[in-house]
Short mmCIF file of C-alpha atoms and ligand atoms in Angstrom, two decimals:
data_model
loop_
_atom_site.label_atom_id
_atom_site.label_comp_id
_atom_site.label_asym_id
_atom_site.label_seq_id
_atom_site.Cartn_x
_atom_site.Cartn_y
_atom_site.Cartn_z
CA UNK A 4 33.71 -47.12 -41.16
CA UNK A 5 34.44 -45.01 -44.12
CA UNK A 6 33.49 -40.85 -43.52
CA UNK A 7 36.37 -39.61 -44.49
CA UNK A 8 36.98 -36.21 -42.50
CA UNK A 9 38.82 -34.31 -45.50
CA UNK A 10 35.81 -34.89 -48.25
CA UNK A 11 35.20 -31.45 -48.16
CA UNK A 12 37.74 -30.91 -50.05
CA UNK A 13 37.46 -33.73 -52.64
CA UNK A 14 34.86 -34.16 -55.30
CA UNK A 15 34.21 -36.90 -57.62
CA UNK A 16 34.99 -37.15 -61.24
CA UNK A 17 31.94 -38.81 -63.16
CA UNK A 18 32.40 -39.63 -66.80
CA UNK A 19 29.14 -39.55 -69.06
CA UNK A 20 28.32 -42.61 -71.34
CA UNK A 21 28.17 -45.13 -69.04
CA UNK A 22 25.51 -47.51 -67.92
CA UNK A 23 24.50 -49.40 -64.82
CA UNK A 24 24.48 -52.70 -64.56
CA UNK A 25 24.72 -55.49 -61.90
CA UNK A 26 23.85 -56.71 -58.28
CA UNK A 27 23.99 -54.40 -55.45
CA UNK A 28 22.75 -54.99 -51.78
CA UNK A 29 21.70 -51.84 -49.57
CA UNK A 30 22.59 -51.73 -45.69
CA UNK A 31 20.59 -50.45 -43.27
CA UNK A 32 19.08 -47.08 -43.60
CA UNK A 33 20.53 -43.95 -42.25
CA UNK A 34 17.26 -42.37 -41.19
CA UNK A 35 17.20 -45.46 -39.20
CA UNK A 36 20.60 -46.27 -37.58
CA UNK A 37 20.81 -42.95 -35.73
CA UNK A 38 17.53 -43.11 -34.67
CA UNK A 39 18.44 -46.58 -33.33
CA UNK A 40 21.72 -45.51 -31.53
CA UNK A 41 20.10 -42.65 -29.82
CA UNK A 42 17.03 -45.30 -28.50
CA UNK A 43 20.00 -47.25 -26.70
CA UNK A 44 19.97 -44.26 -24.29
CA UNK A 45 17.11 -45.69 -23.08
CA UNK A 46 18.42 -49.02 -21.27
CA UNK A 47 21.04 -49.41 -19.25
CA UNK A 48 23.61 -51.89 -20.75
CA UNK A 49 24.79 -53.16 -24.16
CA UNK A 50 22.47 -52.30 -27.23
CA UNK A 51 23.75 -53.97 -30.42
CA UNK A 52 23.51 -53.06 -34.14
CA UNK A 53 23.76 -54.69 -37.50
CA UNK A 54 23.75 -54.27 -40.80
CA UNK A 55 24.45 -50.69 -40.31
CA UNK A 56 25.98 -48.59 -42.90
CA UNK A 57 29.53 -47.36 -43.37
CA UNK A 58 28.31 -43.90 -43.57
CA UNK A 59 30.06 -40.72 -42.32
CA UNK A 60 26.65 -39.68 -39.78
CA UNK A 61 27.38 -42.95 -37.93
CA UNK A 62 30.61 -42.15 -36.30
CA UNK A 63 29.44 -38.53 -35.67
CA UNK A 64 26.33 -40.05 -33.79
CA UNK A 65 28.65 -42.23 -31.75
CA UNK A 66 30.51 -38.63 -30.71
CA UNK A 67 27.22 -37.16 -29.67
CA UNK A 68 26.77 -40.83 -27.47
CA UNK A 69 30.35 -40.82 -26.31
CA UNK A 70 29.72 -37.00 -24.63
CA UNK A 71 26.65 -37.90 -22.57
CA UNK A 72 29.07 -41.03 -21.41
CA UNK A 73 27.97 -44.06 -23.19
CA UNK A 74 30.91 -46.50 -24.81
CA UNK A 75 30.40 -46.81 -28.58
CA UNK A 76 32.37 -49.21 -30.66
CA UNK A 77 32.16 -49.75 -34.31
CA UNK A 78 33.70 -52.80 -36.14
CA UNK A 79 32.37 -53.25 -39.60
CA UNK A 80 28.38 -53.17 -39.94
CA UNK A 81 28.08 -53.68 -35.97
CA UNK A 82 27.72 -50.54 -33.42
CA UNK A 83 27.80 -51.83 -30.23
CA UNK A 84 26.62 -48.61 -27.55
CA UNK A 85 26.77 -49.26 -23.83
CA UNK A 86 24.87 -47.34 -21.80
CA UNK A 87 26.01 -45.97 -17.89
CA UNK A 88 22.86 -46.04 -15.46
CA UNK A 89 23.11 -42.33 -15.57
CA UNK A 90 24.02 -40.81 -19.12
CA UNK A 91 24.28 -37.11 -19.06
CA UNK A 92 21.29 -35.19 -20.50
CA UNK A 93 23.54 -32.45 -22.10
CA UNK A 94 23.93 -33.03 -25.45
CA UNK A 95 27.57 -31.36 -26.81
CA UNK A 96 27.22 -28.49 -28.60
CA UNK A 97 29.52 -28.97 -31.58
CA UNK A 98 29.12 -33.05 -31.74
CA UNK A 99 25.10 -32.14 -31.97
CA UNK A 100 25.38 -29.26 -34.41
CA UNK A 101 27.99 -31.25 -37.04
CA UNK A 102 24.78 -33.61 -36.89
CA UNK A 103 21.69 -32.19 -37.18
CA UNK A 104 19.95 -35.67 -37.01
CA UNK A 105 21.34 -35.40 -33.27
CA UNK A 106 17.65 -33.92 -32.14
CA UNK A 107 16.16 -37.61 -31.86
CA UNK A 108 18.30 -38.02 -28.35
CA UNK A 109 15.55 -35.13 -27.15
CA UNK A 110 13.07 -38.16 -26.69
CA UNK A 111 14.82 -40.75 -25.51
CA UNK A 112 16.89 -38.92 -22.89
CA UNK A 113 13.35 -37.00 -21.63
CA UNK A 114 11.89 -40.29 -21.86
CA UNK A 115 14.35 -42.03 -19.26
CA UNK A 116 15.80 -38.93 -17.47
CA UNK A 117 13.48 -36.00 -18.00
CA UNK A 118 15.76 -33.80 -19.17
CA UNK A 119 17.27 -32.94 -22.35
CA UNK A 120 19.65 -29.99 -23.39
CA UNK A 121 20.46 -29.97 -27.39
CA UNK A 122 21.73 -27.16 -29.50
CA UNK A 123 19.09 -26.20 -31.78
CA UNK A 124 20.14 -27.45 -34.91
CA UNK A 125 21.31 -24.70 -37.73
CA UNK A 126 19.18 -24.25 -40.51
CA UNK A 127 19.72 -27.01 -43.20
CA UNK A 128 20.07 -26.41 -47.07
CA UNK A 129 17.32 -28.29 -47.99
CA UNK A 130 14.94 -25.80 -45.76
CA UNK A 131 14.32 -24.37 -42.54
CA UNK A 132 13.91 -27.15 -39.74
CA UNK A 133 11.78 -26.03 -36.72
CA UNK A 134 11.20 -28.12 -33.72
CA UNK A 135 7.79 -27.18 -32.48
CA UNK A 136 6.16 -29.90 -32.90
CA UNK A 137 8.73 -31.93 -31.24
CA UNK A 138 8.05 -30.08 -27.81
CA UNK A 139 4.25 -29.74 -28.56
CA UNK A 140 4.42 -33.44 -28.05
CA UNK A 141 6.74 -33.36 -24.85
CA UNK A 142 4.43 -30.93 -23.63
CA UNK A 143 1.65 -32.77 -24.06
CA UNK A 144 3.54 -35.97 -22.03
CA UNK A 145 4.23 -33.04 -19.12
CA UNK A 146 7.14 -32.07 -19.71
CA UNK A 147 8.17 -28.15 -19.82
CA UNK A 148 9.82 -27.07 -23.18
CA UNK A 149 12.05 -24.01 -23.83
CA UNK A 150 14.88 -22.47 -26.02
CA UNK A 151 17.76 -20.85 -24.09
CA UNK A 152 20.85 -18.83 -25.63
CA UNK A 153 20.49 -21.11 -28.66
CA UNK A 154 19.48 -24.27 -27.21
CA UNK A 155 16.65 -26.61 -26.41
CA UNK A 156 16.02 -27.32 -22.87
CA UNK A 157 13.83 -29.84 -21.52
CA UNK A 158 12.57 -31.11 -17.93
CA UNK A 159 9.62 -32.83 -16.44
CA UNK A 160 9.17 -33.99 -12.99
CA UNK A 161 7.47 -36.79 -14.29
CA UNK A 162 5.61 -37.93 -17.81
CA UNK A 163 1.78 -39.33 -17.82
CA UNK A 164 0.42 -40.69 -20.89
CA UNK A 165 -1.35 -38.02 -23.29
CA UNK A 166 -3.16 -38.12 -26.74
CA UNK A 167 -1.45 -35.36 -29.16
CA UNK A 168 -2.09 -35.04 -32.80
CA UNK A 169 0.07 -34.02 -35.32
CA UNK A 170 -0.82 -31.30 -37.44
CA UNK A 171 1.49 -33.04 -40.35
CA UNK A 172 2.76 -36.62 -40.01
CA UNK A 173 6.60 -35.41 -39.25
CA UNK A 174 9.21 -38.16 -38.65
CA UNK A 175 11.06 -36.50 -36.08
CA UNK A 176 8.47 -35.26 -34.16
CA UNK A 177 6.84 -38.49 -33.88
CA UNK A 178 9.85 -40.17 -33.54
CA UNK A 179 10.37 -37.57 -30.35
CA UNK A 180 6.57 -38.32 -28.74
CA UNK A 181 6.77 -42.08 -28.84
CA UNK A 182 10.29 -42.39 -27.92
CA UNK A 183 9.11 -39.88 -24.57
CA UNK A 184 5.81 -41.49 -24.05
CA UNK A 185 7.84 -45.49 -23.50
CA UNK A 186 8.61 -44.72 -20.24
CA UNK A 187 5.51 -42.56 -19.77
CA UNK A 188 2.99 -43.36 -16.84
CA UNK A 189 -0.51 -44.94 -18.41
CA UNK A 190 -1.17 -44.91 -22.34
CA UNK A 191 -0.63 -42.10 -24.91
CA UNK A 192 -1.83 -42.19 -28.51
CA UNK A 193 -0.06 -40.44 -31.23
CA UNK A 194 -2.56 -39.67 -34.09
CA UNK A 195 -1.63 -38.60 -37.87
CA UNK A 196 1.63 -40.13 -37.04
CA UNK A 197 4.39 -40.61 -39.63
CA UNK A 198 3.87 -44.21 -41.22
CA UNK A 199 7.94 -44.39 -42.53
CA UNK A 200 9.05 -48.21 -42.59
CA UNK A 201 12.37 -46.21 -40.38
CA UNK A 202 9.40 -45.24 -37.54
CA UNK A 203 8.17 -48.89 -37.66
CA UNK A 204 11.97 -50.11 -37.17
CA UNK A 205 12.40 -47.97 -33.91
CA UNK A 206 8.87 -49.02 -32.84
CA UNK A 207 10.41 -53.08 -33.72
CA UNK A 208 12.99 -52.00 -31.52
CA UNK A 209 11.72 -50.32 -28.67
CA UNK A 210 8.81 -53.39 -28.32
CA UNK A 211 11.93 -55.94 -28.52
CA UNK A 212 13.35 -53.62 -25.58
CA UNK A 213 10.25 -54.42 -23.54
CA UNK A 214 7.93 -51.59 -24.52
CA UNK A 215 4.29 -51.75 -25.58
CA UNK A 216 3.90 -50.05 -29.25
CA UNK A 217 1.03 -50.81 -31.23
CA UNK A 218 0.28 -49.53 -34.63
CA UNK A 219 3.55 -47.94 -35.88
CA UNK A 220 3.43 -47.63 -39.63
CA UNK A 221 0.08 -46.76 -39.72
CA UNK A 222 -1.55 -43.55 -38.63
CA UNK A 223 -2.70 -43.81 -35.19
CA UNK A 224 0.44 -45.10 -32.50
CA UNK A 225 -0.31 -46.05 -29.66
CA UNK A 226 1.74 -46.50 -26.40
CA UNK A 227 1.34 -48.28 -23.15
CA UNK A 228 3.62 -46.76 -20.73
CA UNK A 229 6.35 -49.73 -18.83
CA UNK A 230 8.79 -48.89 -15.89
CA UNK A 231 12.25 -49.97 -17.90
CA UNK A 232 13.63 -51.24 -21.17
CA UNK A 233 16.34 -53.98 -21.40
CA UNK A 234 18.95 -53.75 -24.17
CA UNK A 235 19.16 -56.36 -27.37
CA UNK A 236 20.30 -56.74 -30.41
CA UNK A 237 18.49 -55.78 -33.70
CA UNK A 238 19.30 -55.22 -37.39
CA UNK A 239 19.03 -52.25 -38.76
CA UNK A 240 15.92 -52.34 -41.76
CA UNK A 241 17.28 -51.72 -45.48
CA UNK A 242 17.46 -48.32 -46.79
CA UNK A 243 15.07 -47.37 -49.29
CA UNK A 244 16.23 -44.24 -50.39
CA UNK A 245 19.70 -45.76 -51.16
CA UNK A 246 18.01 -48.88 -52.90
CA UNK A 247 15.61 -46.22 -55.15
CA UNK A 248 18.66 -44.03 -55.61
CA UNK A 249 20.32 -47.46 -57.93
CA UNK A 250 16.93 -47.95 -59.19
CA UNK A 251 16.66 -44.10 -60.78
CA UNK A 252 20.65 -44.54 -61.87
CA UNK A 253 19.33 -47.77 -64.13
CA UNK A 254 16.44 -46.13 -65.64
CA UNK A 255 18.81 -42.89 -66.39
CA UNK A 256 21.22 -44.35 -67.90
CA UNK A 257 18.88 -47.07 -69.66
CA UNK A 258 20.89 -49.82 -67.56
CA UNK A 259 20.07 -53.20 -65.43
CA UNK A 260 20.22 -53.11 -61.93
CA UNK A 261 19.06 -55.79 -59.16
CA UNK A 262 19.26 -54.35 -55.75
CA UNK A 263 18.83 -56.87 -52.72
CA UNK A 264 18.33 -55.83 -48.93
CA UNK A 265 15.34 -53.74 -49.43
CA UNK A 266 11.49 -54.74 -49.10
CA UNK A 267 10.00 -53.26 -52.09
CA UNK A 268 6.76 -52.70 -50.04
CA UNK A 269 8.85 -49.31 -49.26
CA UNK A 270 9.11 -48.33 -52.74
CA UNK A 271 6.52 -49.04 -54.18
CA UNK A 272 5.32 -45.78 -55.22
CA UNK A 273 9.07 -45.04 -56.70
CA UNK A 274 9.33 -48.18 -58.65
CA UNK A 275 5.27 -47.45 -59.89
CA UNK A 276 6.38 -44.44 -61.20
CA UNK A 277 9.56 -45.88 -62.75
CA UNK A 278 6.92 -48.55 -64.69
CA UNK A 279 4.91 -45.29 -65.67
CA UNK A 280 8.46 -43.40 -67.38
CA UNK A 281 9.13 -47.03 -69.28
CA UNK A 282 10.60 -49.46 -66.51
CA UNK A 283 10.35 -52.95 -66.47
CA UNK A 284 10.36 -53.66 -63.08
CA UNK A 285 10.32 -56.87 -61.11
CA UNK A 286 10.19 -57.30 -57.34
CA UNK A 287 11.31 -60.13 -54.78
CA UNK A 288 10.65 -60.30 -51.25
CA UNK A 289 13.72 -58.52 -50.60
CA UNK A 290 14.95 -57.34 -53.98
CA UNK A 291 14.24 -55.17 -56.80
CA UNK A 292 14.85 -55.37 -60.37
CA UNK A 293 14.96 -52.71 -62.55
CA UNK A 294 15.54 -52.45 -66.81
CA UNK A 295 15.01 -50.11 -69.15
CA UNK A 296 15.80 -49.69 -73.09
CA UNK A 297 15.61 -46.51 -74.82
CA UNK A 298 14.71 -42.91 -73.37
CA UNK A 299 12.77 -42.99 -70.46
CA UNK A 300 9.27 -40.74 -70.57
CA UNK A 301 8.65 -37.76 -68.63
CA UNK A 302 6.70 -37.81 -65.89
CA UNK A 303 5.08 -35.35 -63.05
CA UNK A 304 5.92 -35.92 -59.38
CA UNK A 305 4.67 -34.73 -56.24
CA UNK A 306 6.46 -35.45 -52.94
CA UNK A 307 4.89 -36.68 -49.62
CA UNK A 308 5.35 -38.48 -46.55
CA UNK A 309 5.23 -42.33 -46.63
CA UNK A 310 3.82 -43.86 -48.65
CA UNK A 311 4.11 -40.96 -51.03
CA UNK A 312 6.95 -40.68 -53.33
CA UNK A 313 9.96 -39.49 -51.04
CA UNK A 314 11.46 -35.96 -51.10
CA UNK A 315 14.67 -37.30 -49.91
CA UNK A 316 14.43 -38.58 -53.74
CA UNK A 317 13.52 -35.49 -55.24
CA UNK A 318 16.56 -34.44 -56.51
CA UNK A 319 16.89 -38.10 -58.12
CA UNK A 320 13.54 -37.25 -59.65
CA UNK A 321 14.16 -34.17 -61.60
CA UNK A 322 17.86 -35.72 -62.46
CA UNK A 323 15.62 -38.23 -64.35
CA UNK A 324 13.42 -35.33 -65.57
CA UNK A 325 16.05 -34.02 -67.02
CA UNK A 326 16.96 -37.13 -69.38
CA UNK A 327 13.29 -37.77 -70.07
CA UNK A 328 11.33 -37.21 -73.21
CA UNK A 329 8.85 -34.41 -72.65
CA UNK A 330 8.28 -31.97 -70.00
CA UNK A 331 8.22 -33.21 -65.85
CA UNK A 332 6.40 -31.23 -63.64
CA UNK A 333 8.16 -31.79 -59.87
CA UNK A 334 6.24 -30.90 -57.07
CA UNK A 335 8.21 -30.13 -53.77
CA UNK A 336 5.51 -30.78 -50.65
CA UNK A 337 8.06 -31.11 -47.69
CA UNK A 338 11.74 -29.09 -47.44
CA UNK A 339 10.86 -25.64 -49.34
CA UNK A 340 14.66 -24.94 -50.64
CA UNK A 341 15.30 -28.78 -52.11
CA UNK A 342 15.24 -26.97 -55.03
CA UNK A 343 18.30 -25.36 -55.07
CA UNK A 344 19.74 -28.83 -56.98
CA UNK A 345 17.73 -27.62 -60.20
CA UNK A 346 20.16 -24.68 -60.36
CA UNK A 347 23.11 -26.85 -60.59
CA UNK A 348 20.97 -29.22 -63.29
CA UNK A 349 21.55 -25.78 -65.26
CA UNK A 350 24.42 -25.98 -65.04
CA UNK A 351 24.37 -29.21 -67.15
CA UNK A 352 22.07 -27.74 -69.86
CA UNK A 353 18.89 -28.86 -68.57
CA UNK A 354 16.09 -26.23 -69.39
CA UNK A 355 14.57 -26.10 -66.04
CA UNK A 356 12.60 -22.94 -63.84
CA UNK A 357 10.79 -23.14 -60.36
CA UNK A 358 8.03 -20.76 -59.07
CA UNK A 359 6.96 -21.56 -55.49
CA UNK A 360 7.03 -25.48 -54.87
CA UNK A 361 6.67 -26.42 -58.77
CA UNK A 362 9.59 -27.29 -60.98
CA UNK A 363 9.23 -27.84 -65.15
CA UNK A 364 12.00 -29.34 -66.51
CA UNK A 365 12.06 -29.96 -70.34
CA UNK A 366 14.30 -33.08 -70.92
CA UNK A 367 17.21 -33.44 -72.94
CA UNK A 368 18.52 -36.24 -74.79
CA UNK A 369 21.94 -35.65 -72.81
CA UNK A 370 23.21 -33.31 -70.33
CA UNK A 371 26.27 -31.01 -70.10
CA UNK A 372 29.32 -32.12 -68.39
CA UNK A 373 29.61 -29.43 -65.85
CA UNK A 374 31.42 -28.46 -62.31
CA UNK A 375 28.61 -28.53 -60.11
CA UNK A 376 28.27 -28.42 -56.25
CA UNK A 377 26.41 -30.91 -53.85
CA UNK A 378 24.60 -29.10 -51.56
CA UNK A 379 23.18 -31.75 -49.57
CA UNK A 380 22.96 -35.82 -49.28
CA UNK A 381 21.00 -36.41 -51.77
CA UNK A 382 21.42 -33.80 -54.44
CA UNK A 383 25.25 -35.43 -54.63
CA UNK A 384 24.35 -38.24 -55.77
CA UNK A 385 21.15 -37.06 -57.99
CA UNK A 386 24.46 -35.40 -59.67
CA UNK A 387 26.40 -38.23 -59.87
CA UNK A 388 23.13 -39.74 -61.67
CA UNK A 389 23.27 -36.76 -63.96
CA UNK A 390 27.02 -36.80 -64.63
CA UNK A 391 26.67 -40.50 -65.84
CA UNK A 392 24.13 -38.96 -68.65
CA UNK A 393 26.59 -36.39 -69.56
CA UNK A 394 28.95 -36.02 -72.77
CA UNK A 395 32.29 -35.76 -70.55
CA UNK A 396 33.36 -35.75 -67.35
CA UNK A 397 31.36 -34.18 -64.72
CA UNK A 398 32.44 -32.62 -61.21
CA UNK A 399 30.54 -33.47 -58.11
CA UNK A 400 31.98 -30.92 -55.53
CA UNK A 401 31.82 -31.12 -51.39
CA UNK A 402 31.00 -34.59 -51.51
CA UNK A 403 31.59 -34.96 -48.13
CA UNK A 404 27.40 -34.71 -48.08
CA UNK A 405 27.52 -37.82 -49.81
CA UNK A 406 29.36 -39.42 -47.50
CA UNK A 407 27.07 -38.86 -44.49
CA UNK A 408 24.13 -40.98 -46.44
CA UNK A 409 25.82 -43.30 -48.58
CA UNK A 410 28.13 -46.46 -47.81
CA UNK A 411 31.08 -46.93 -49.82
CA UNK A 412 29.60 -44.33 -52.69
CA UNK A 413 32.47 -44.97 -55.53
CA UNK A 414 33.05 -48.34 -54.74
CA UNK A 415 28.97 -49.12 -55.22
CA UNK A 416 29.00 -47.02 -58.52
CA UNK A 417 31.60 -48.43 -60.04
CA UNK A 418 30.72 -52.30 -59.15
CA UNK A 419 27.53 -51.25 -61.13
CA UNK A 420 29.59 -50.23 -63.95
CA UNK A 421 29.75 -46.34 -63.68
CA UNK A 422 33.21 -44.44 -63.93
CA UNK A 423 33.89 -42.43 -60.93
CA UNK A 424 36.56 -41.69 -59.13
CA UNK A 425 37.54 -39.37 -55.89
CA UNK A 426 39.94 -36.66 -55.91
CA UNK A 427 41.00 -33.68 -53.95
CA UNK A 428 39.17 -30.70 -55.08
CA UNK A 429 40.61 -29.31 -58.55
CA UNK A 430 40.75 -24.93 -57.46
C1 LIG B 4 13.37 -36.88 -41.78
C2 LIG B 4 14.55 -37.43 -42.53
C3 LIG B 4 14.74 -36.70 -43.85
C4 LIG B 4 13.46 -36.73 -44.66
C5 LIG B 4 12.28 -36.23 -43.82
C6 LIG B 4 10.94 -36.36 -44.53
C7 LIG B 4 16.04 -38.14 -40.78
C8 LIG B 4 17.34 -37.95 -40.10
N1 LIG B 4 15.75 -37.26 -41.72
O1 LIG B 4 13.66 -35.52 -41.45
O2 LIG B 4 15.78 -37.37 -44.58
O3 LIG B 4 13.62 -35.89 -45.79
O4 LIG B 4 12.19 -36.97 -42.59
O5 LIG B 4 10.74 -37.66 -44.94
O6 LIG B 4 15.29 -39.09 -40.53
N2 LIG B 4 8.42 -29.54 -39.32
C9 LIG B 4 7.95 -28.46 -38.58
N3 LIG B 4 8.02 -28.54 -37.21
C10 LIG B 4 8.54 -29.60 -36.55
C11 LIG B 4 9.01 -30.70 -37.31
C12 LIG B 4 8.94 -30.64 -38.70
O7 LIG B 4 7.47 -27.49 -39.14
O8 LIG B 4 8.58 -29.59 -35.30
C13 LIG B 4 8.33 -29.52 -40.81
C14 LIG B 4 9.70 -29.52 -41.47
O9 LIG B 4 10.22 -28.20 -41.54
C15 LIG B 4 9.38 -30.09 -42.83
C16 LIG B 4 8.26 -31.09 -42.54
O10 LIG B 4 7.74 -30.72 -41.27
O11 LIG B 4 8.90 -29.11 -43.70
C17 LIG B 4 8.70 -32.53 -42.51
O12 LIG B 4 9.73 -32.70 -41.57
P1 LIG B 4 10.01 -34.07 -40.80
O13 LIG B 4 9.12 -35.13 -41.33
O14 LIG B 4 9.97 -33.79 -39.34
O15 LIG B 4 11.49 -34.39 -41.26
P2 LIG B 4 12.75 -34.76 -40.37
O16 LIG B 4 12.36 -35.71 -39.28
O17 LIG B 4 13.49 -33.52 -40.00
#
C-alpha cells in the first residue's frame, strides 16, 4: 500500500492548462474499508477484504487492529484481519488519535466484549467532532458511557435490544448503535438513521457474518439481536466521493472522463447538478460518464446527508464555483469550518466571502497559480482541481491529507491527462 509516511513534507506541483480525459476505475471507499476492518473485531477468525484502496488510513487502521491483538496483513487490494477469541478492548492512544476514523471500533468491541476504551479523537479541521450521540446510543443498548483523563470509556454487563432515535442521521453514530446492537439480546430499531451506500455496505457485511439487519440505507434500521458472527470475505463497495471527485475535475477543466467501479445510484444528486452547470452526463450500471465543452455555469449548493449532495465534496464544489460563469452560492449544512478551503481559493484569485454557513463565490474565467495548503482530504484535491484551471504551476502543500483518502493520487491524475508531480516541500 502506498501512504507514504514523509508526505508531510512533500506537496504536489500542478500545472494549469490541462484537461482530463480518459478511463479511470475507483476502489473501494475509505469511509467504508475502515469501517469494515474494525467490524472484523466482531468474529473470531479470518475476515477478508477486497478491492480496498491503497490509501494511507488503511495501514494506520491495521495499527489500531494490530494493538488490541488481531494479525493484519495487506497484499495489494486484499486486508486480511484475524481476530484472537479475546481482542483487547483498549484502543492505543497514539495509533487511535493519528486516525480519527479509529472511533468506529467503540461499537464493535462493546458489541462483542462490552467494553471499549478510545482516546477521544482531537478536534478535526473540517469542524469540531463530538461523540454524544455515539454513547446516547450505547446507552440506550445498556451500556454505561463516560470520558476519563481524555478518553472514552465504555462497559455494560450485558446489551438488550432498545429503540433510539437520532436527532440527525450521523454516520458514525449509527454506524456505533447497529454495530453494538448485533450482538444485542432481542431487537433494537435505529430510527432517522444515516442512509450512506458505506452504512448499507457494513450492514451487507455484518448480515453475510450471520446477523439480522433489515432496512439499512433507508431511514428506519432495524436489528434482531444473534449470539455470534462468523468471519467471510466481502468486497469493499466503490467510493463515491473519489468517483465524483474525477467527475468535478472533467467538468472543470471542460474534459472527458469515464469512471468505472461506482454505482451511479450514489451520485446521483452530484452528477444532477453537474447536468444543471452544462454536463453531459451518461451513466452505466457501474460507470459514469462525464463531458463538457465550454465554461461550465454557476450553480448554488447545499450540503446534506445521503442522498443530499455530499460535504465531503464541498470543497470540489466551490473549486468548480470558482471556474463557473456567474455567482455560486455554497451552503455548508454538516462540518462548520469546511470552509477554511475558500481562503486558500483566494489565494488563487477567486473573489469569494463566507458569513455563517453560506459561501458566494463569483467565478473566474481562470484562477491564479498560487502556493496553497491542504488542510484536509478533500480540500487537497479540490486544489489540485483548481491548480489544473490555473495559468502556471500551482502548489498543493501537506499532501499527506491526500494520501489518507485517495489511492495512487498522481498516478490517477496523470493517466487522466493532468500534469502533476510530487516533490519534497520547496521552504
Ligand atoms: C463521516 C465521514 C465523513 C463525512 C461525514 C458526513 C467517515 C470516516 N467519515 O464522518 O467523511 O464527511 O460522515 O457524511 O466515515 N455529530 C454530533 N455528535 C455526534 C456525532 C456527530 O454532533 O455524536 C455531528 C458532527 O459534528 C457533524 C454531523 O453530526 O456536524 C455529522 O457527522 P457524522 O455524520 O457523524 O460524520 P462522521 O461519521 O464523523
Amino acid at each position: 500500500m502506498s501512504g507514504n509516511p514523509t508526505s508531510r513534507e512533500e506537496s504536489f506541483l500542478v500545472r494549469g492548462g490541462t484537461r482530463l480525459s480518459g478511463e479511470i476505475s475507483v476502489a473501494g471507499a475509505k469511509n467504508s474499508v475502515l469501517k469494515l476492518m474494525a467490524v472484523a473485531l466482531m468474529a473470531e477468525g479470518r475476515t477478508t477484504l477486497t478491492n480496498c484502496p491503497s490509501i494511507s488510513d488503511v495501514p494506520a487502521m491495521a495499527d489500531v487492529l494490530r494493538h488490541l491483538g488481531c494479525t493484519v496483513e495487506i497484499s495489494g487490494d486484499t486486508v486480511v484481519i484475524d481476530t484472537p477469541a479475546e481482542p483487547g478492548h483498549i484502543a492505543d492512544d497514539k495509533a487511535a488519535q493519528r486516525l480519527r476514523a479509529s472511533v468506529c471500533i467503540l461499537g464493535p468491541l462493546v458489541g462483542r466484549h462490552h467494553r471499549a476504551v478510545i482516546a477521544m479523537p482531537g478536534g478535526d479541521a473540517i469542524g469540531s467532532r463530538p461523540l454524544n450521540w455515539h454513547q446516547n446510543g450505547l446507552n440506550r443498548l445498556g451500556a454505561r458511557t463516560r470520558m476519563d483523563h481524555g478518553r472514552l470509556v465504555a462497559e455494560a454487563t450485558e446489551l438488550r435490544g432498545a429503540s433510539y432515535e437520532l436527532s440527525f442521521p450521523s454516520v458514525g453514530a449509527t454506524e456505533t448503535f447497529v454495530t453494538a446492537a448485533v450482538l444485542a439480546k432481542g431487537t433494537s430499531v435505529l430510527k432517522n438513521a444515516a442512509r450512506e451506500p458505506e452504512i448499507v455496505d457494513i450492514c451487507d457485511l455484518l448480515n453475510e457474518m450471520g446477523a439480522q439487519i433489515s432496512g439499512a440505507g433507508t431511514s428506519t434500521i432495524t436489528i434482531r439481536g444473534v449470539d455470534e458472527l462468523t468471519p467471510v470475505s466481502h468486497r469493499v463497495v466503490g467510493d463515491r466521493i473519489v468517483a465524483a471527485t474525477w467527475a468535478m475535475g472533467a467538468v472543470m477543466t471542460r474534459g472527458d472522463v469515464t469512471v468505472t467501479g461506482i454505482d451511479p445510484m450514489f451520485i446521483h444528486v452530484v452528477l444532477e447538478n453537474l447536468r444543471a452547470v452544462g454536463a453531459d452526463v451518461e451513466t452505466g450500471p457501474d460507470h459514469i460518464r462525464v463531458r463538457q465543452e465550454g465554461r461550465p455555469r454557476a450553480r448554488d449548493i447545499r450540503t446534506l446527508p445521503f442522498p443530499g449532495f455530499p460535504t465531503d465534496l464541498q470543497p470540489m464544489a466551490i473549486a468548480l464555483a470558482s471556474v463557473s460563469e456567474g455567482v455560486s452560492v455554497v451552503t455548508e449544512n454538516l462540518f462548520e469550518a469546511r470552509f477554511r478551503f475558500v481562503e486558500e481559493m483566494v489565494r488563487m484569485g477567486v473573489d469569494a466571502e463566507t458569513d455563517g454557513h453560506h459561501a458566494k463565490i463569483v467565478g473566474r474565467e481562470r484562477l491564479d497559480s498560487a502556493t496553497v495548503w491542504a488542510s484536509d482530504i478533500r480540500a487537497g484535491a479540490g486544489l489540485v482541481l483548481a491548480g489544473m484551471c490555473a495559468d502556471d504551476v500551482t502548489e498543493v502543500c501537506e499532501v499527506f491529507h491526500i494520501d489518507r483518502g485517495y489511492s495512487d493520487f498522481v498516478g490517477n491524475v496523470r493517466s487522466l491527462g493532468g500534469d502533476i508531480e510530487r516533490v519534497p516541500i520547496h521552504r
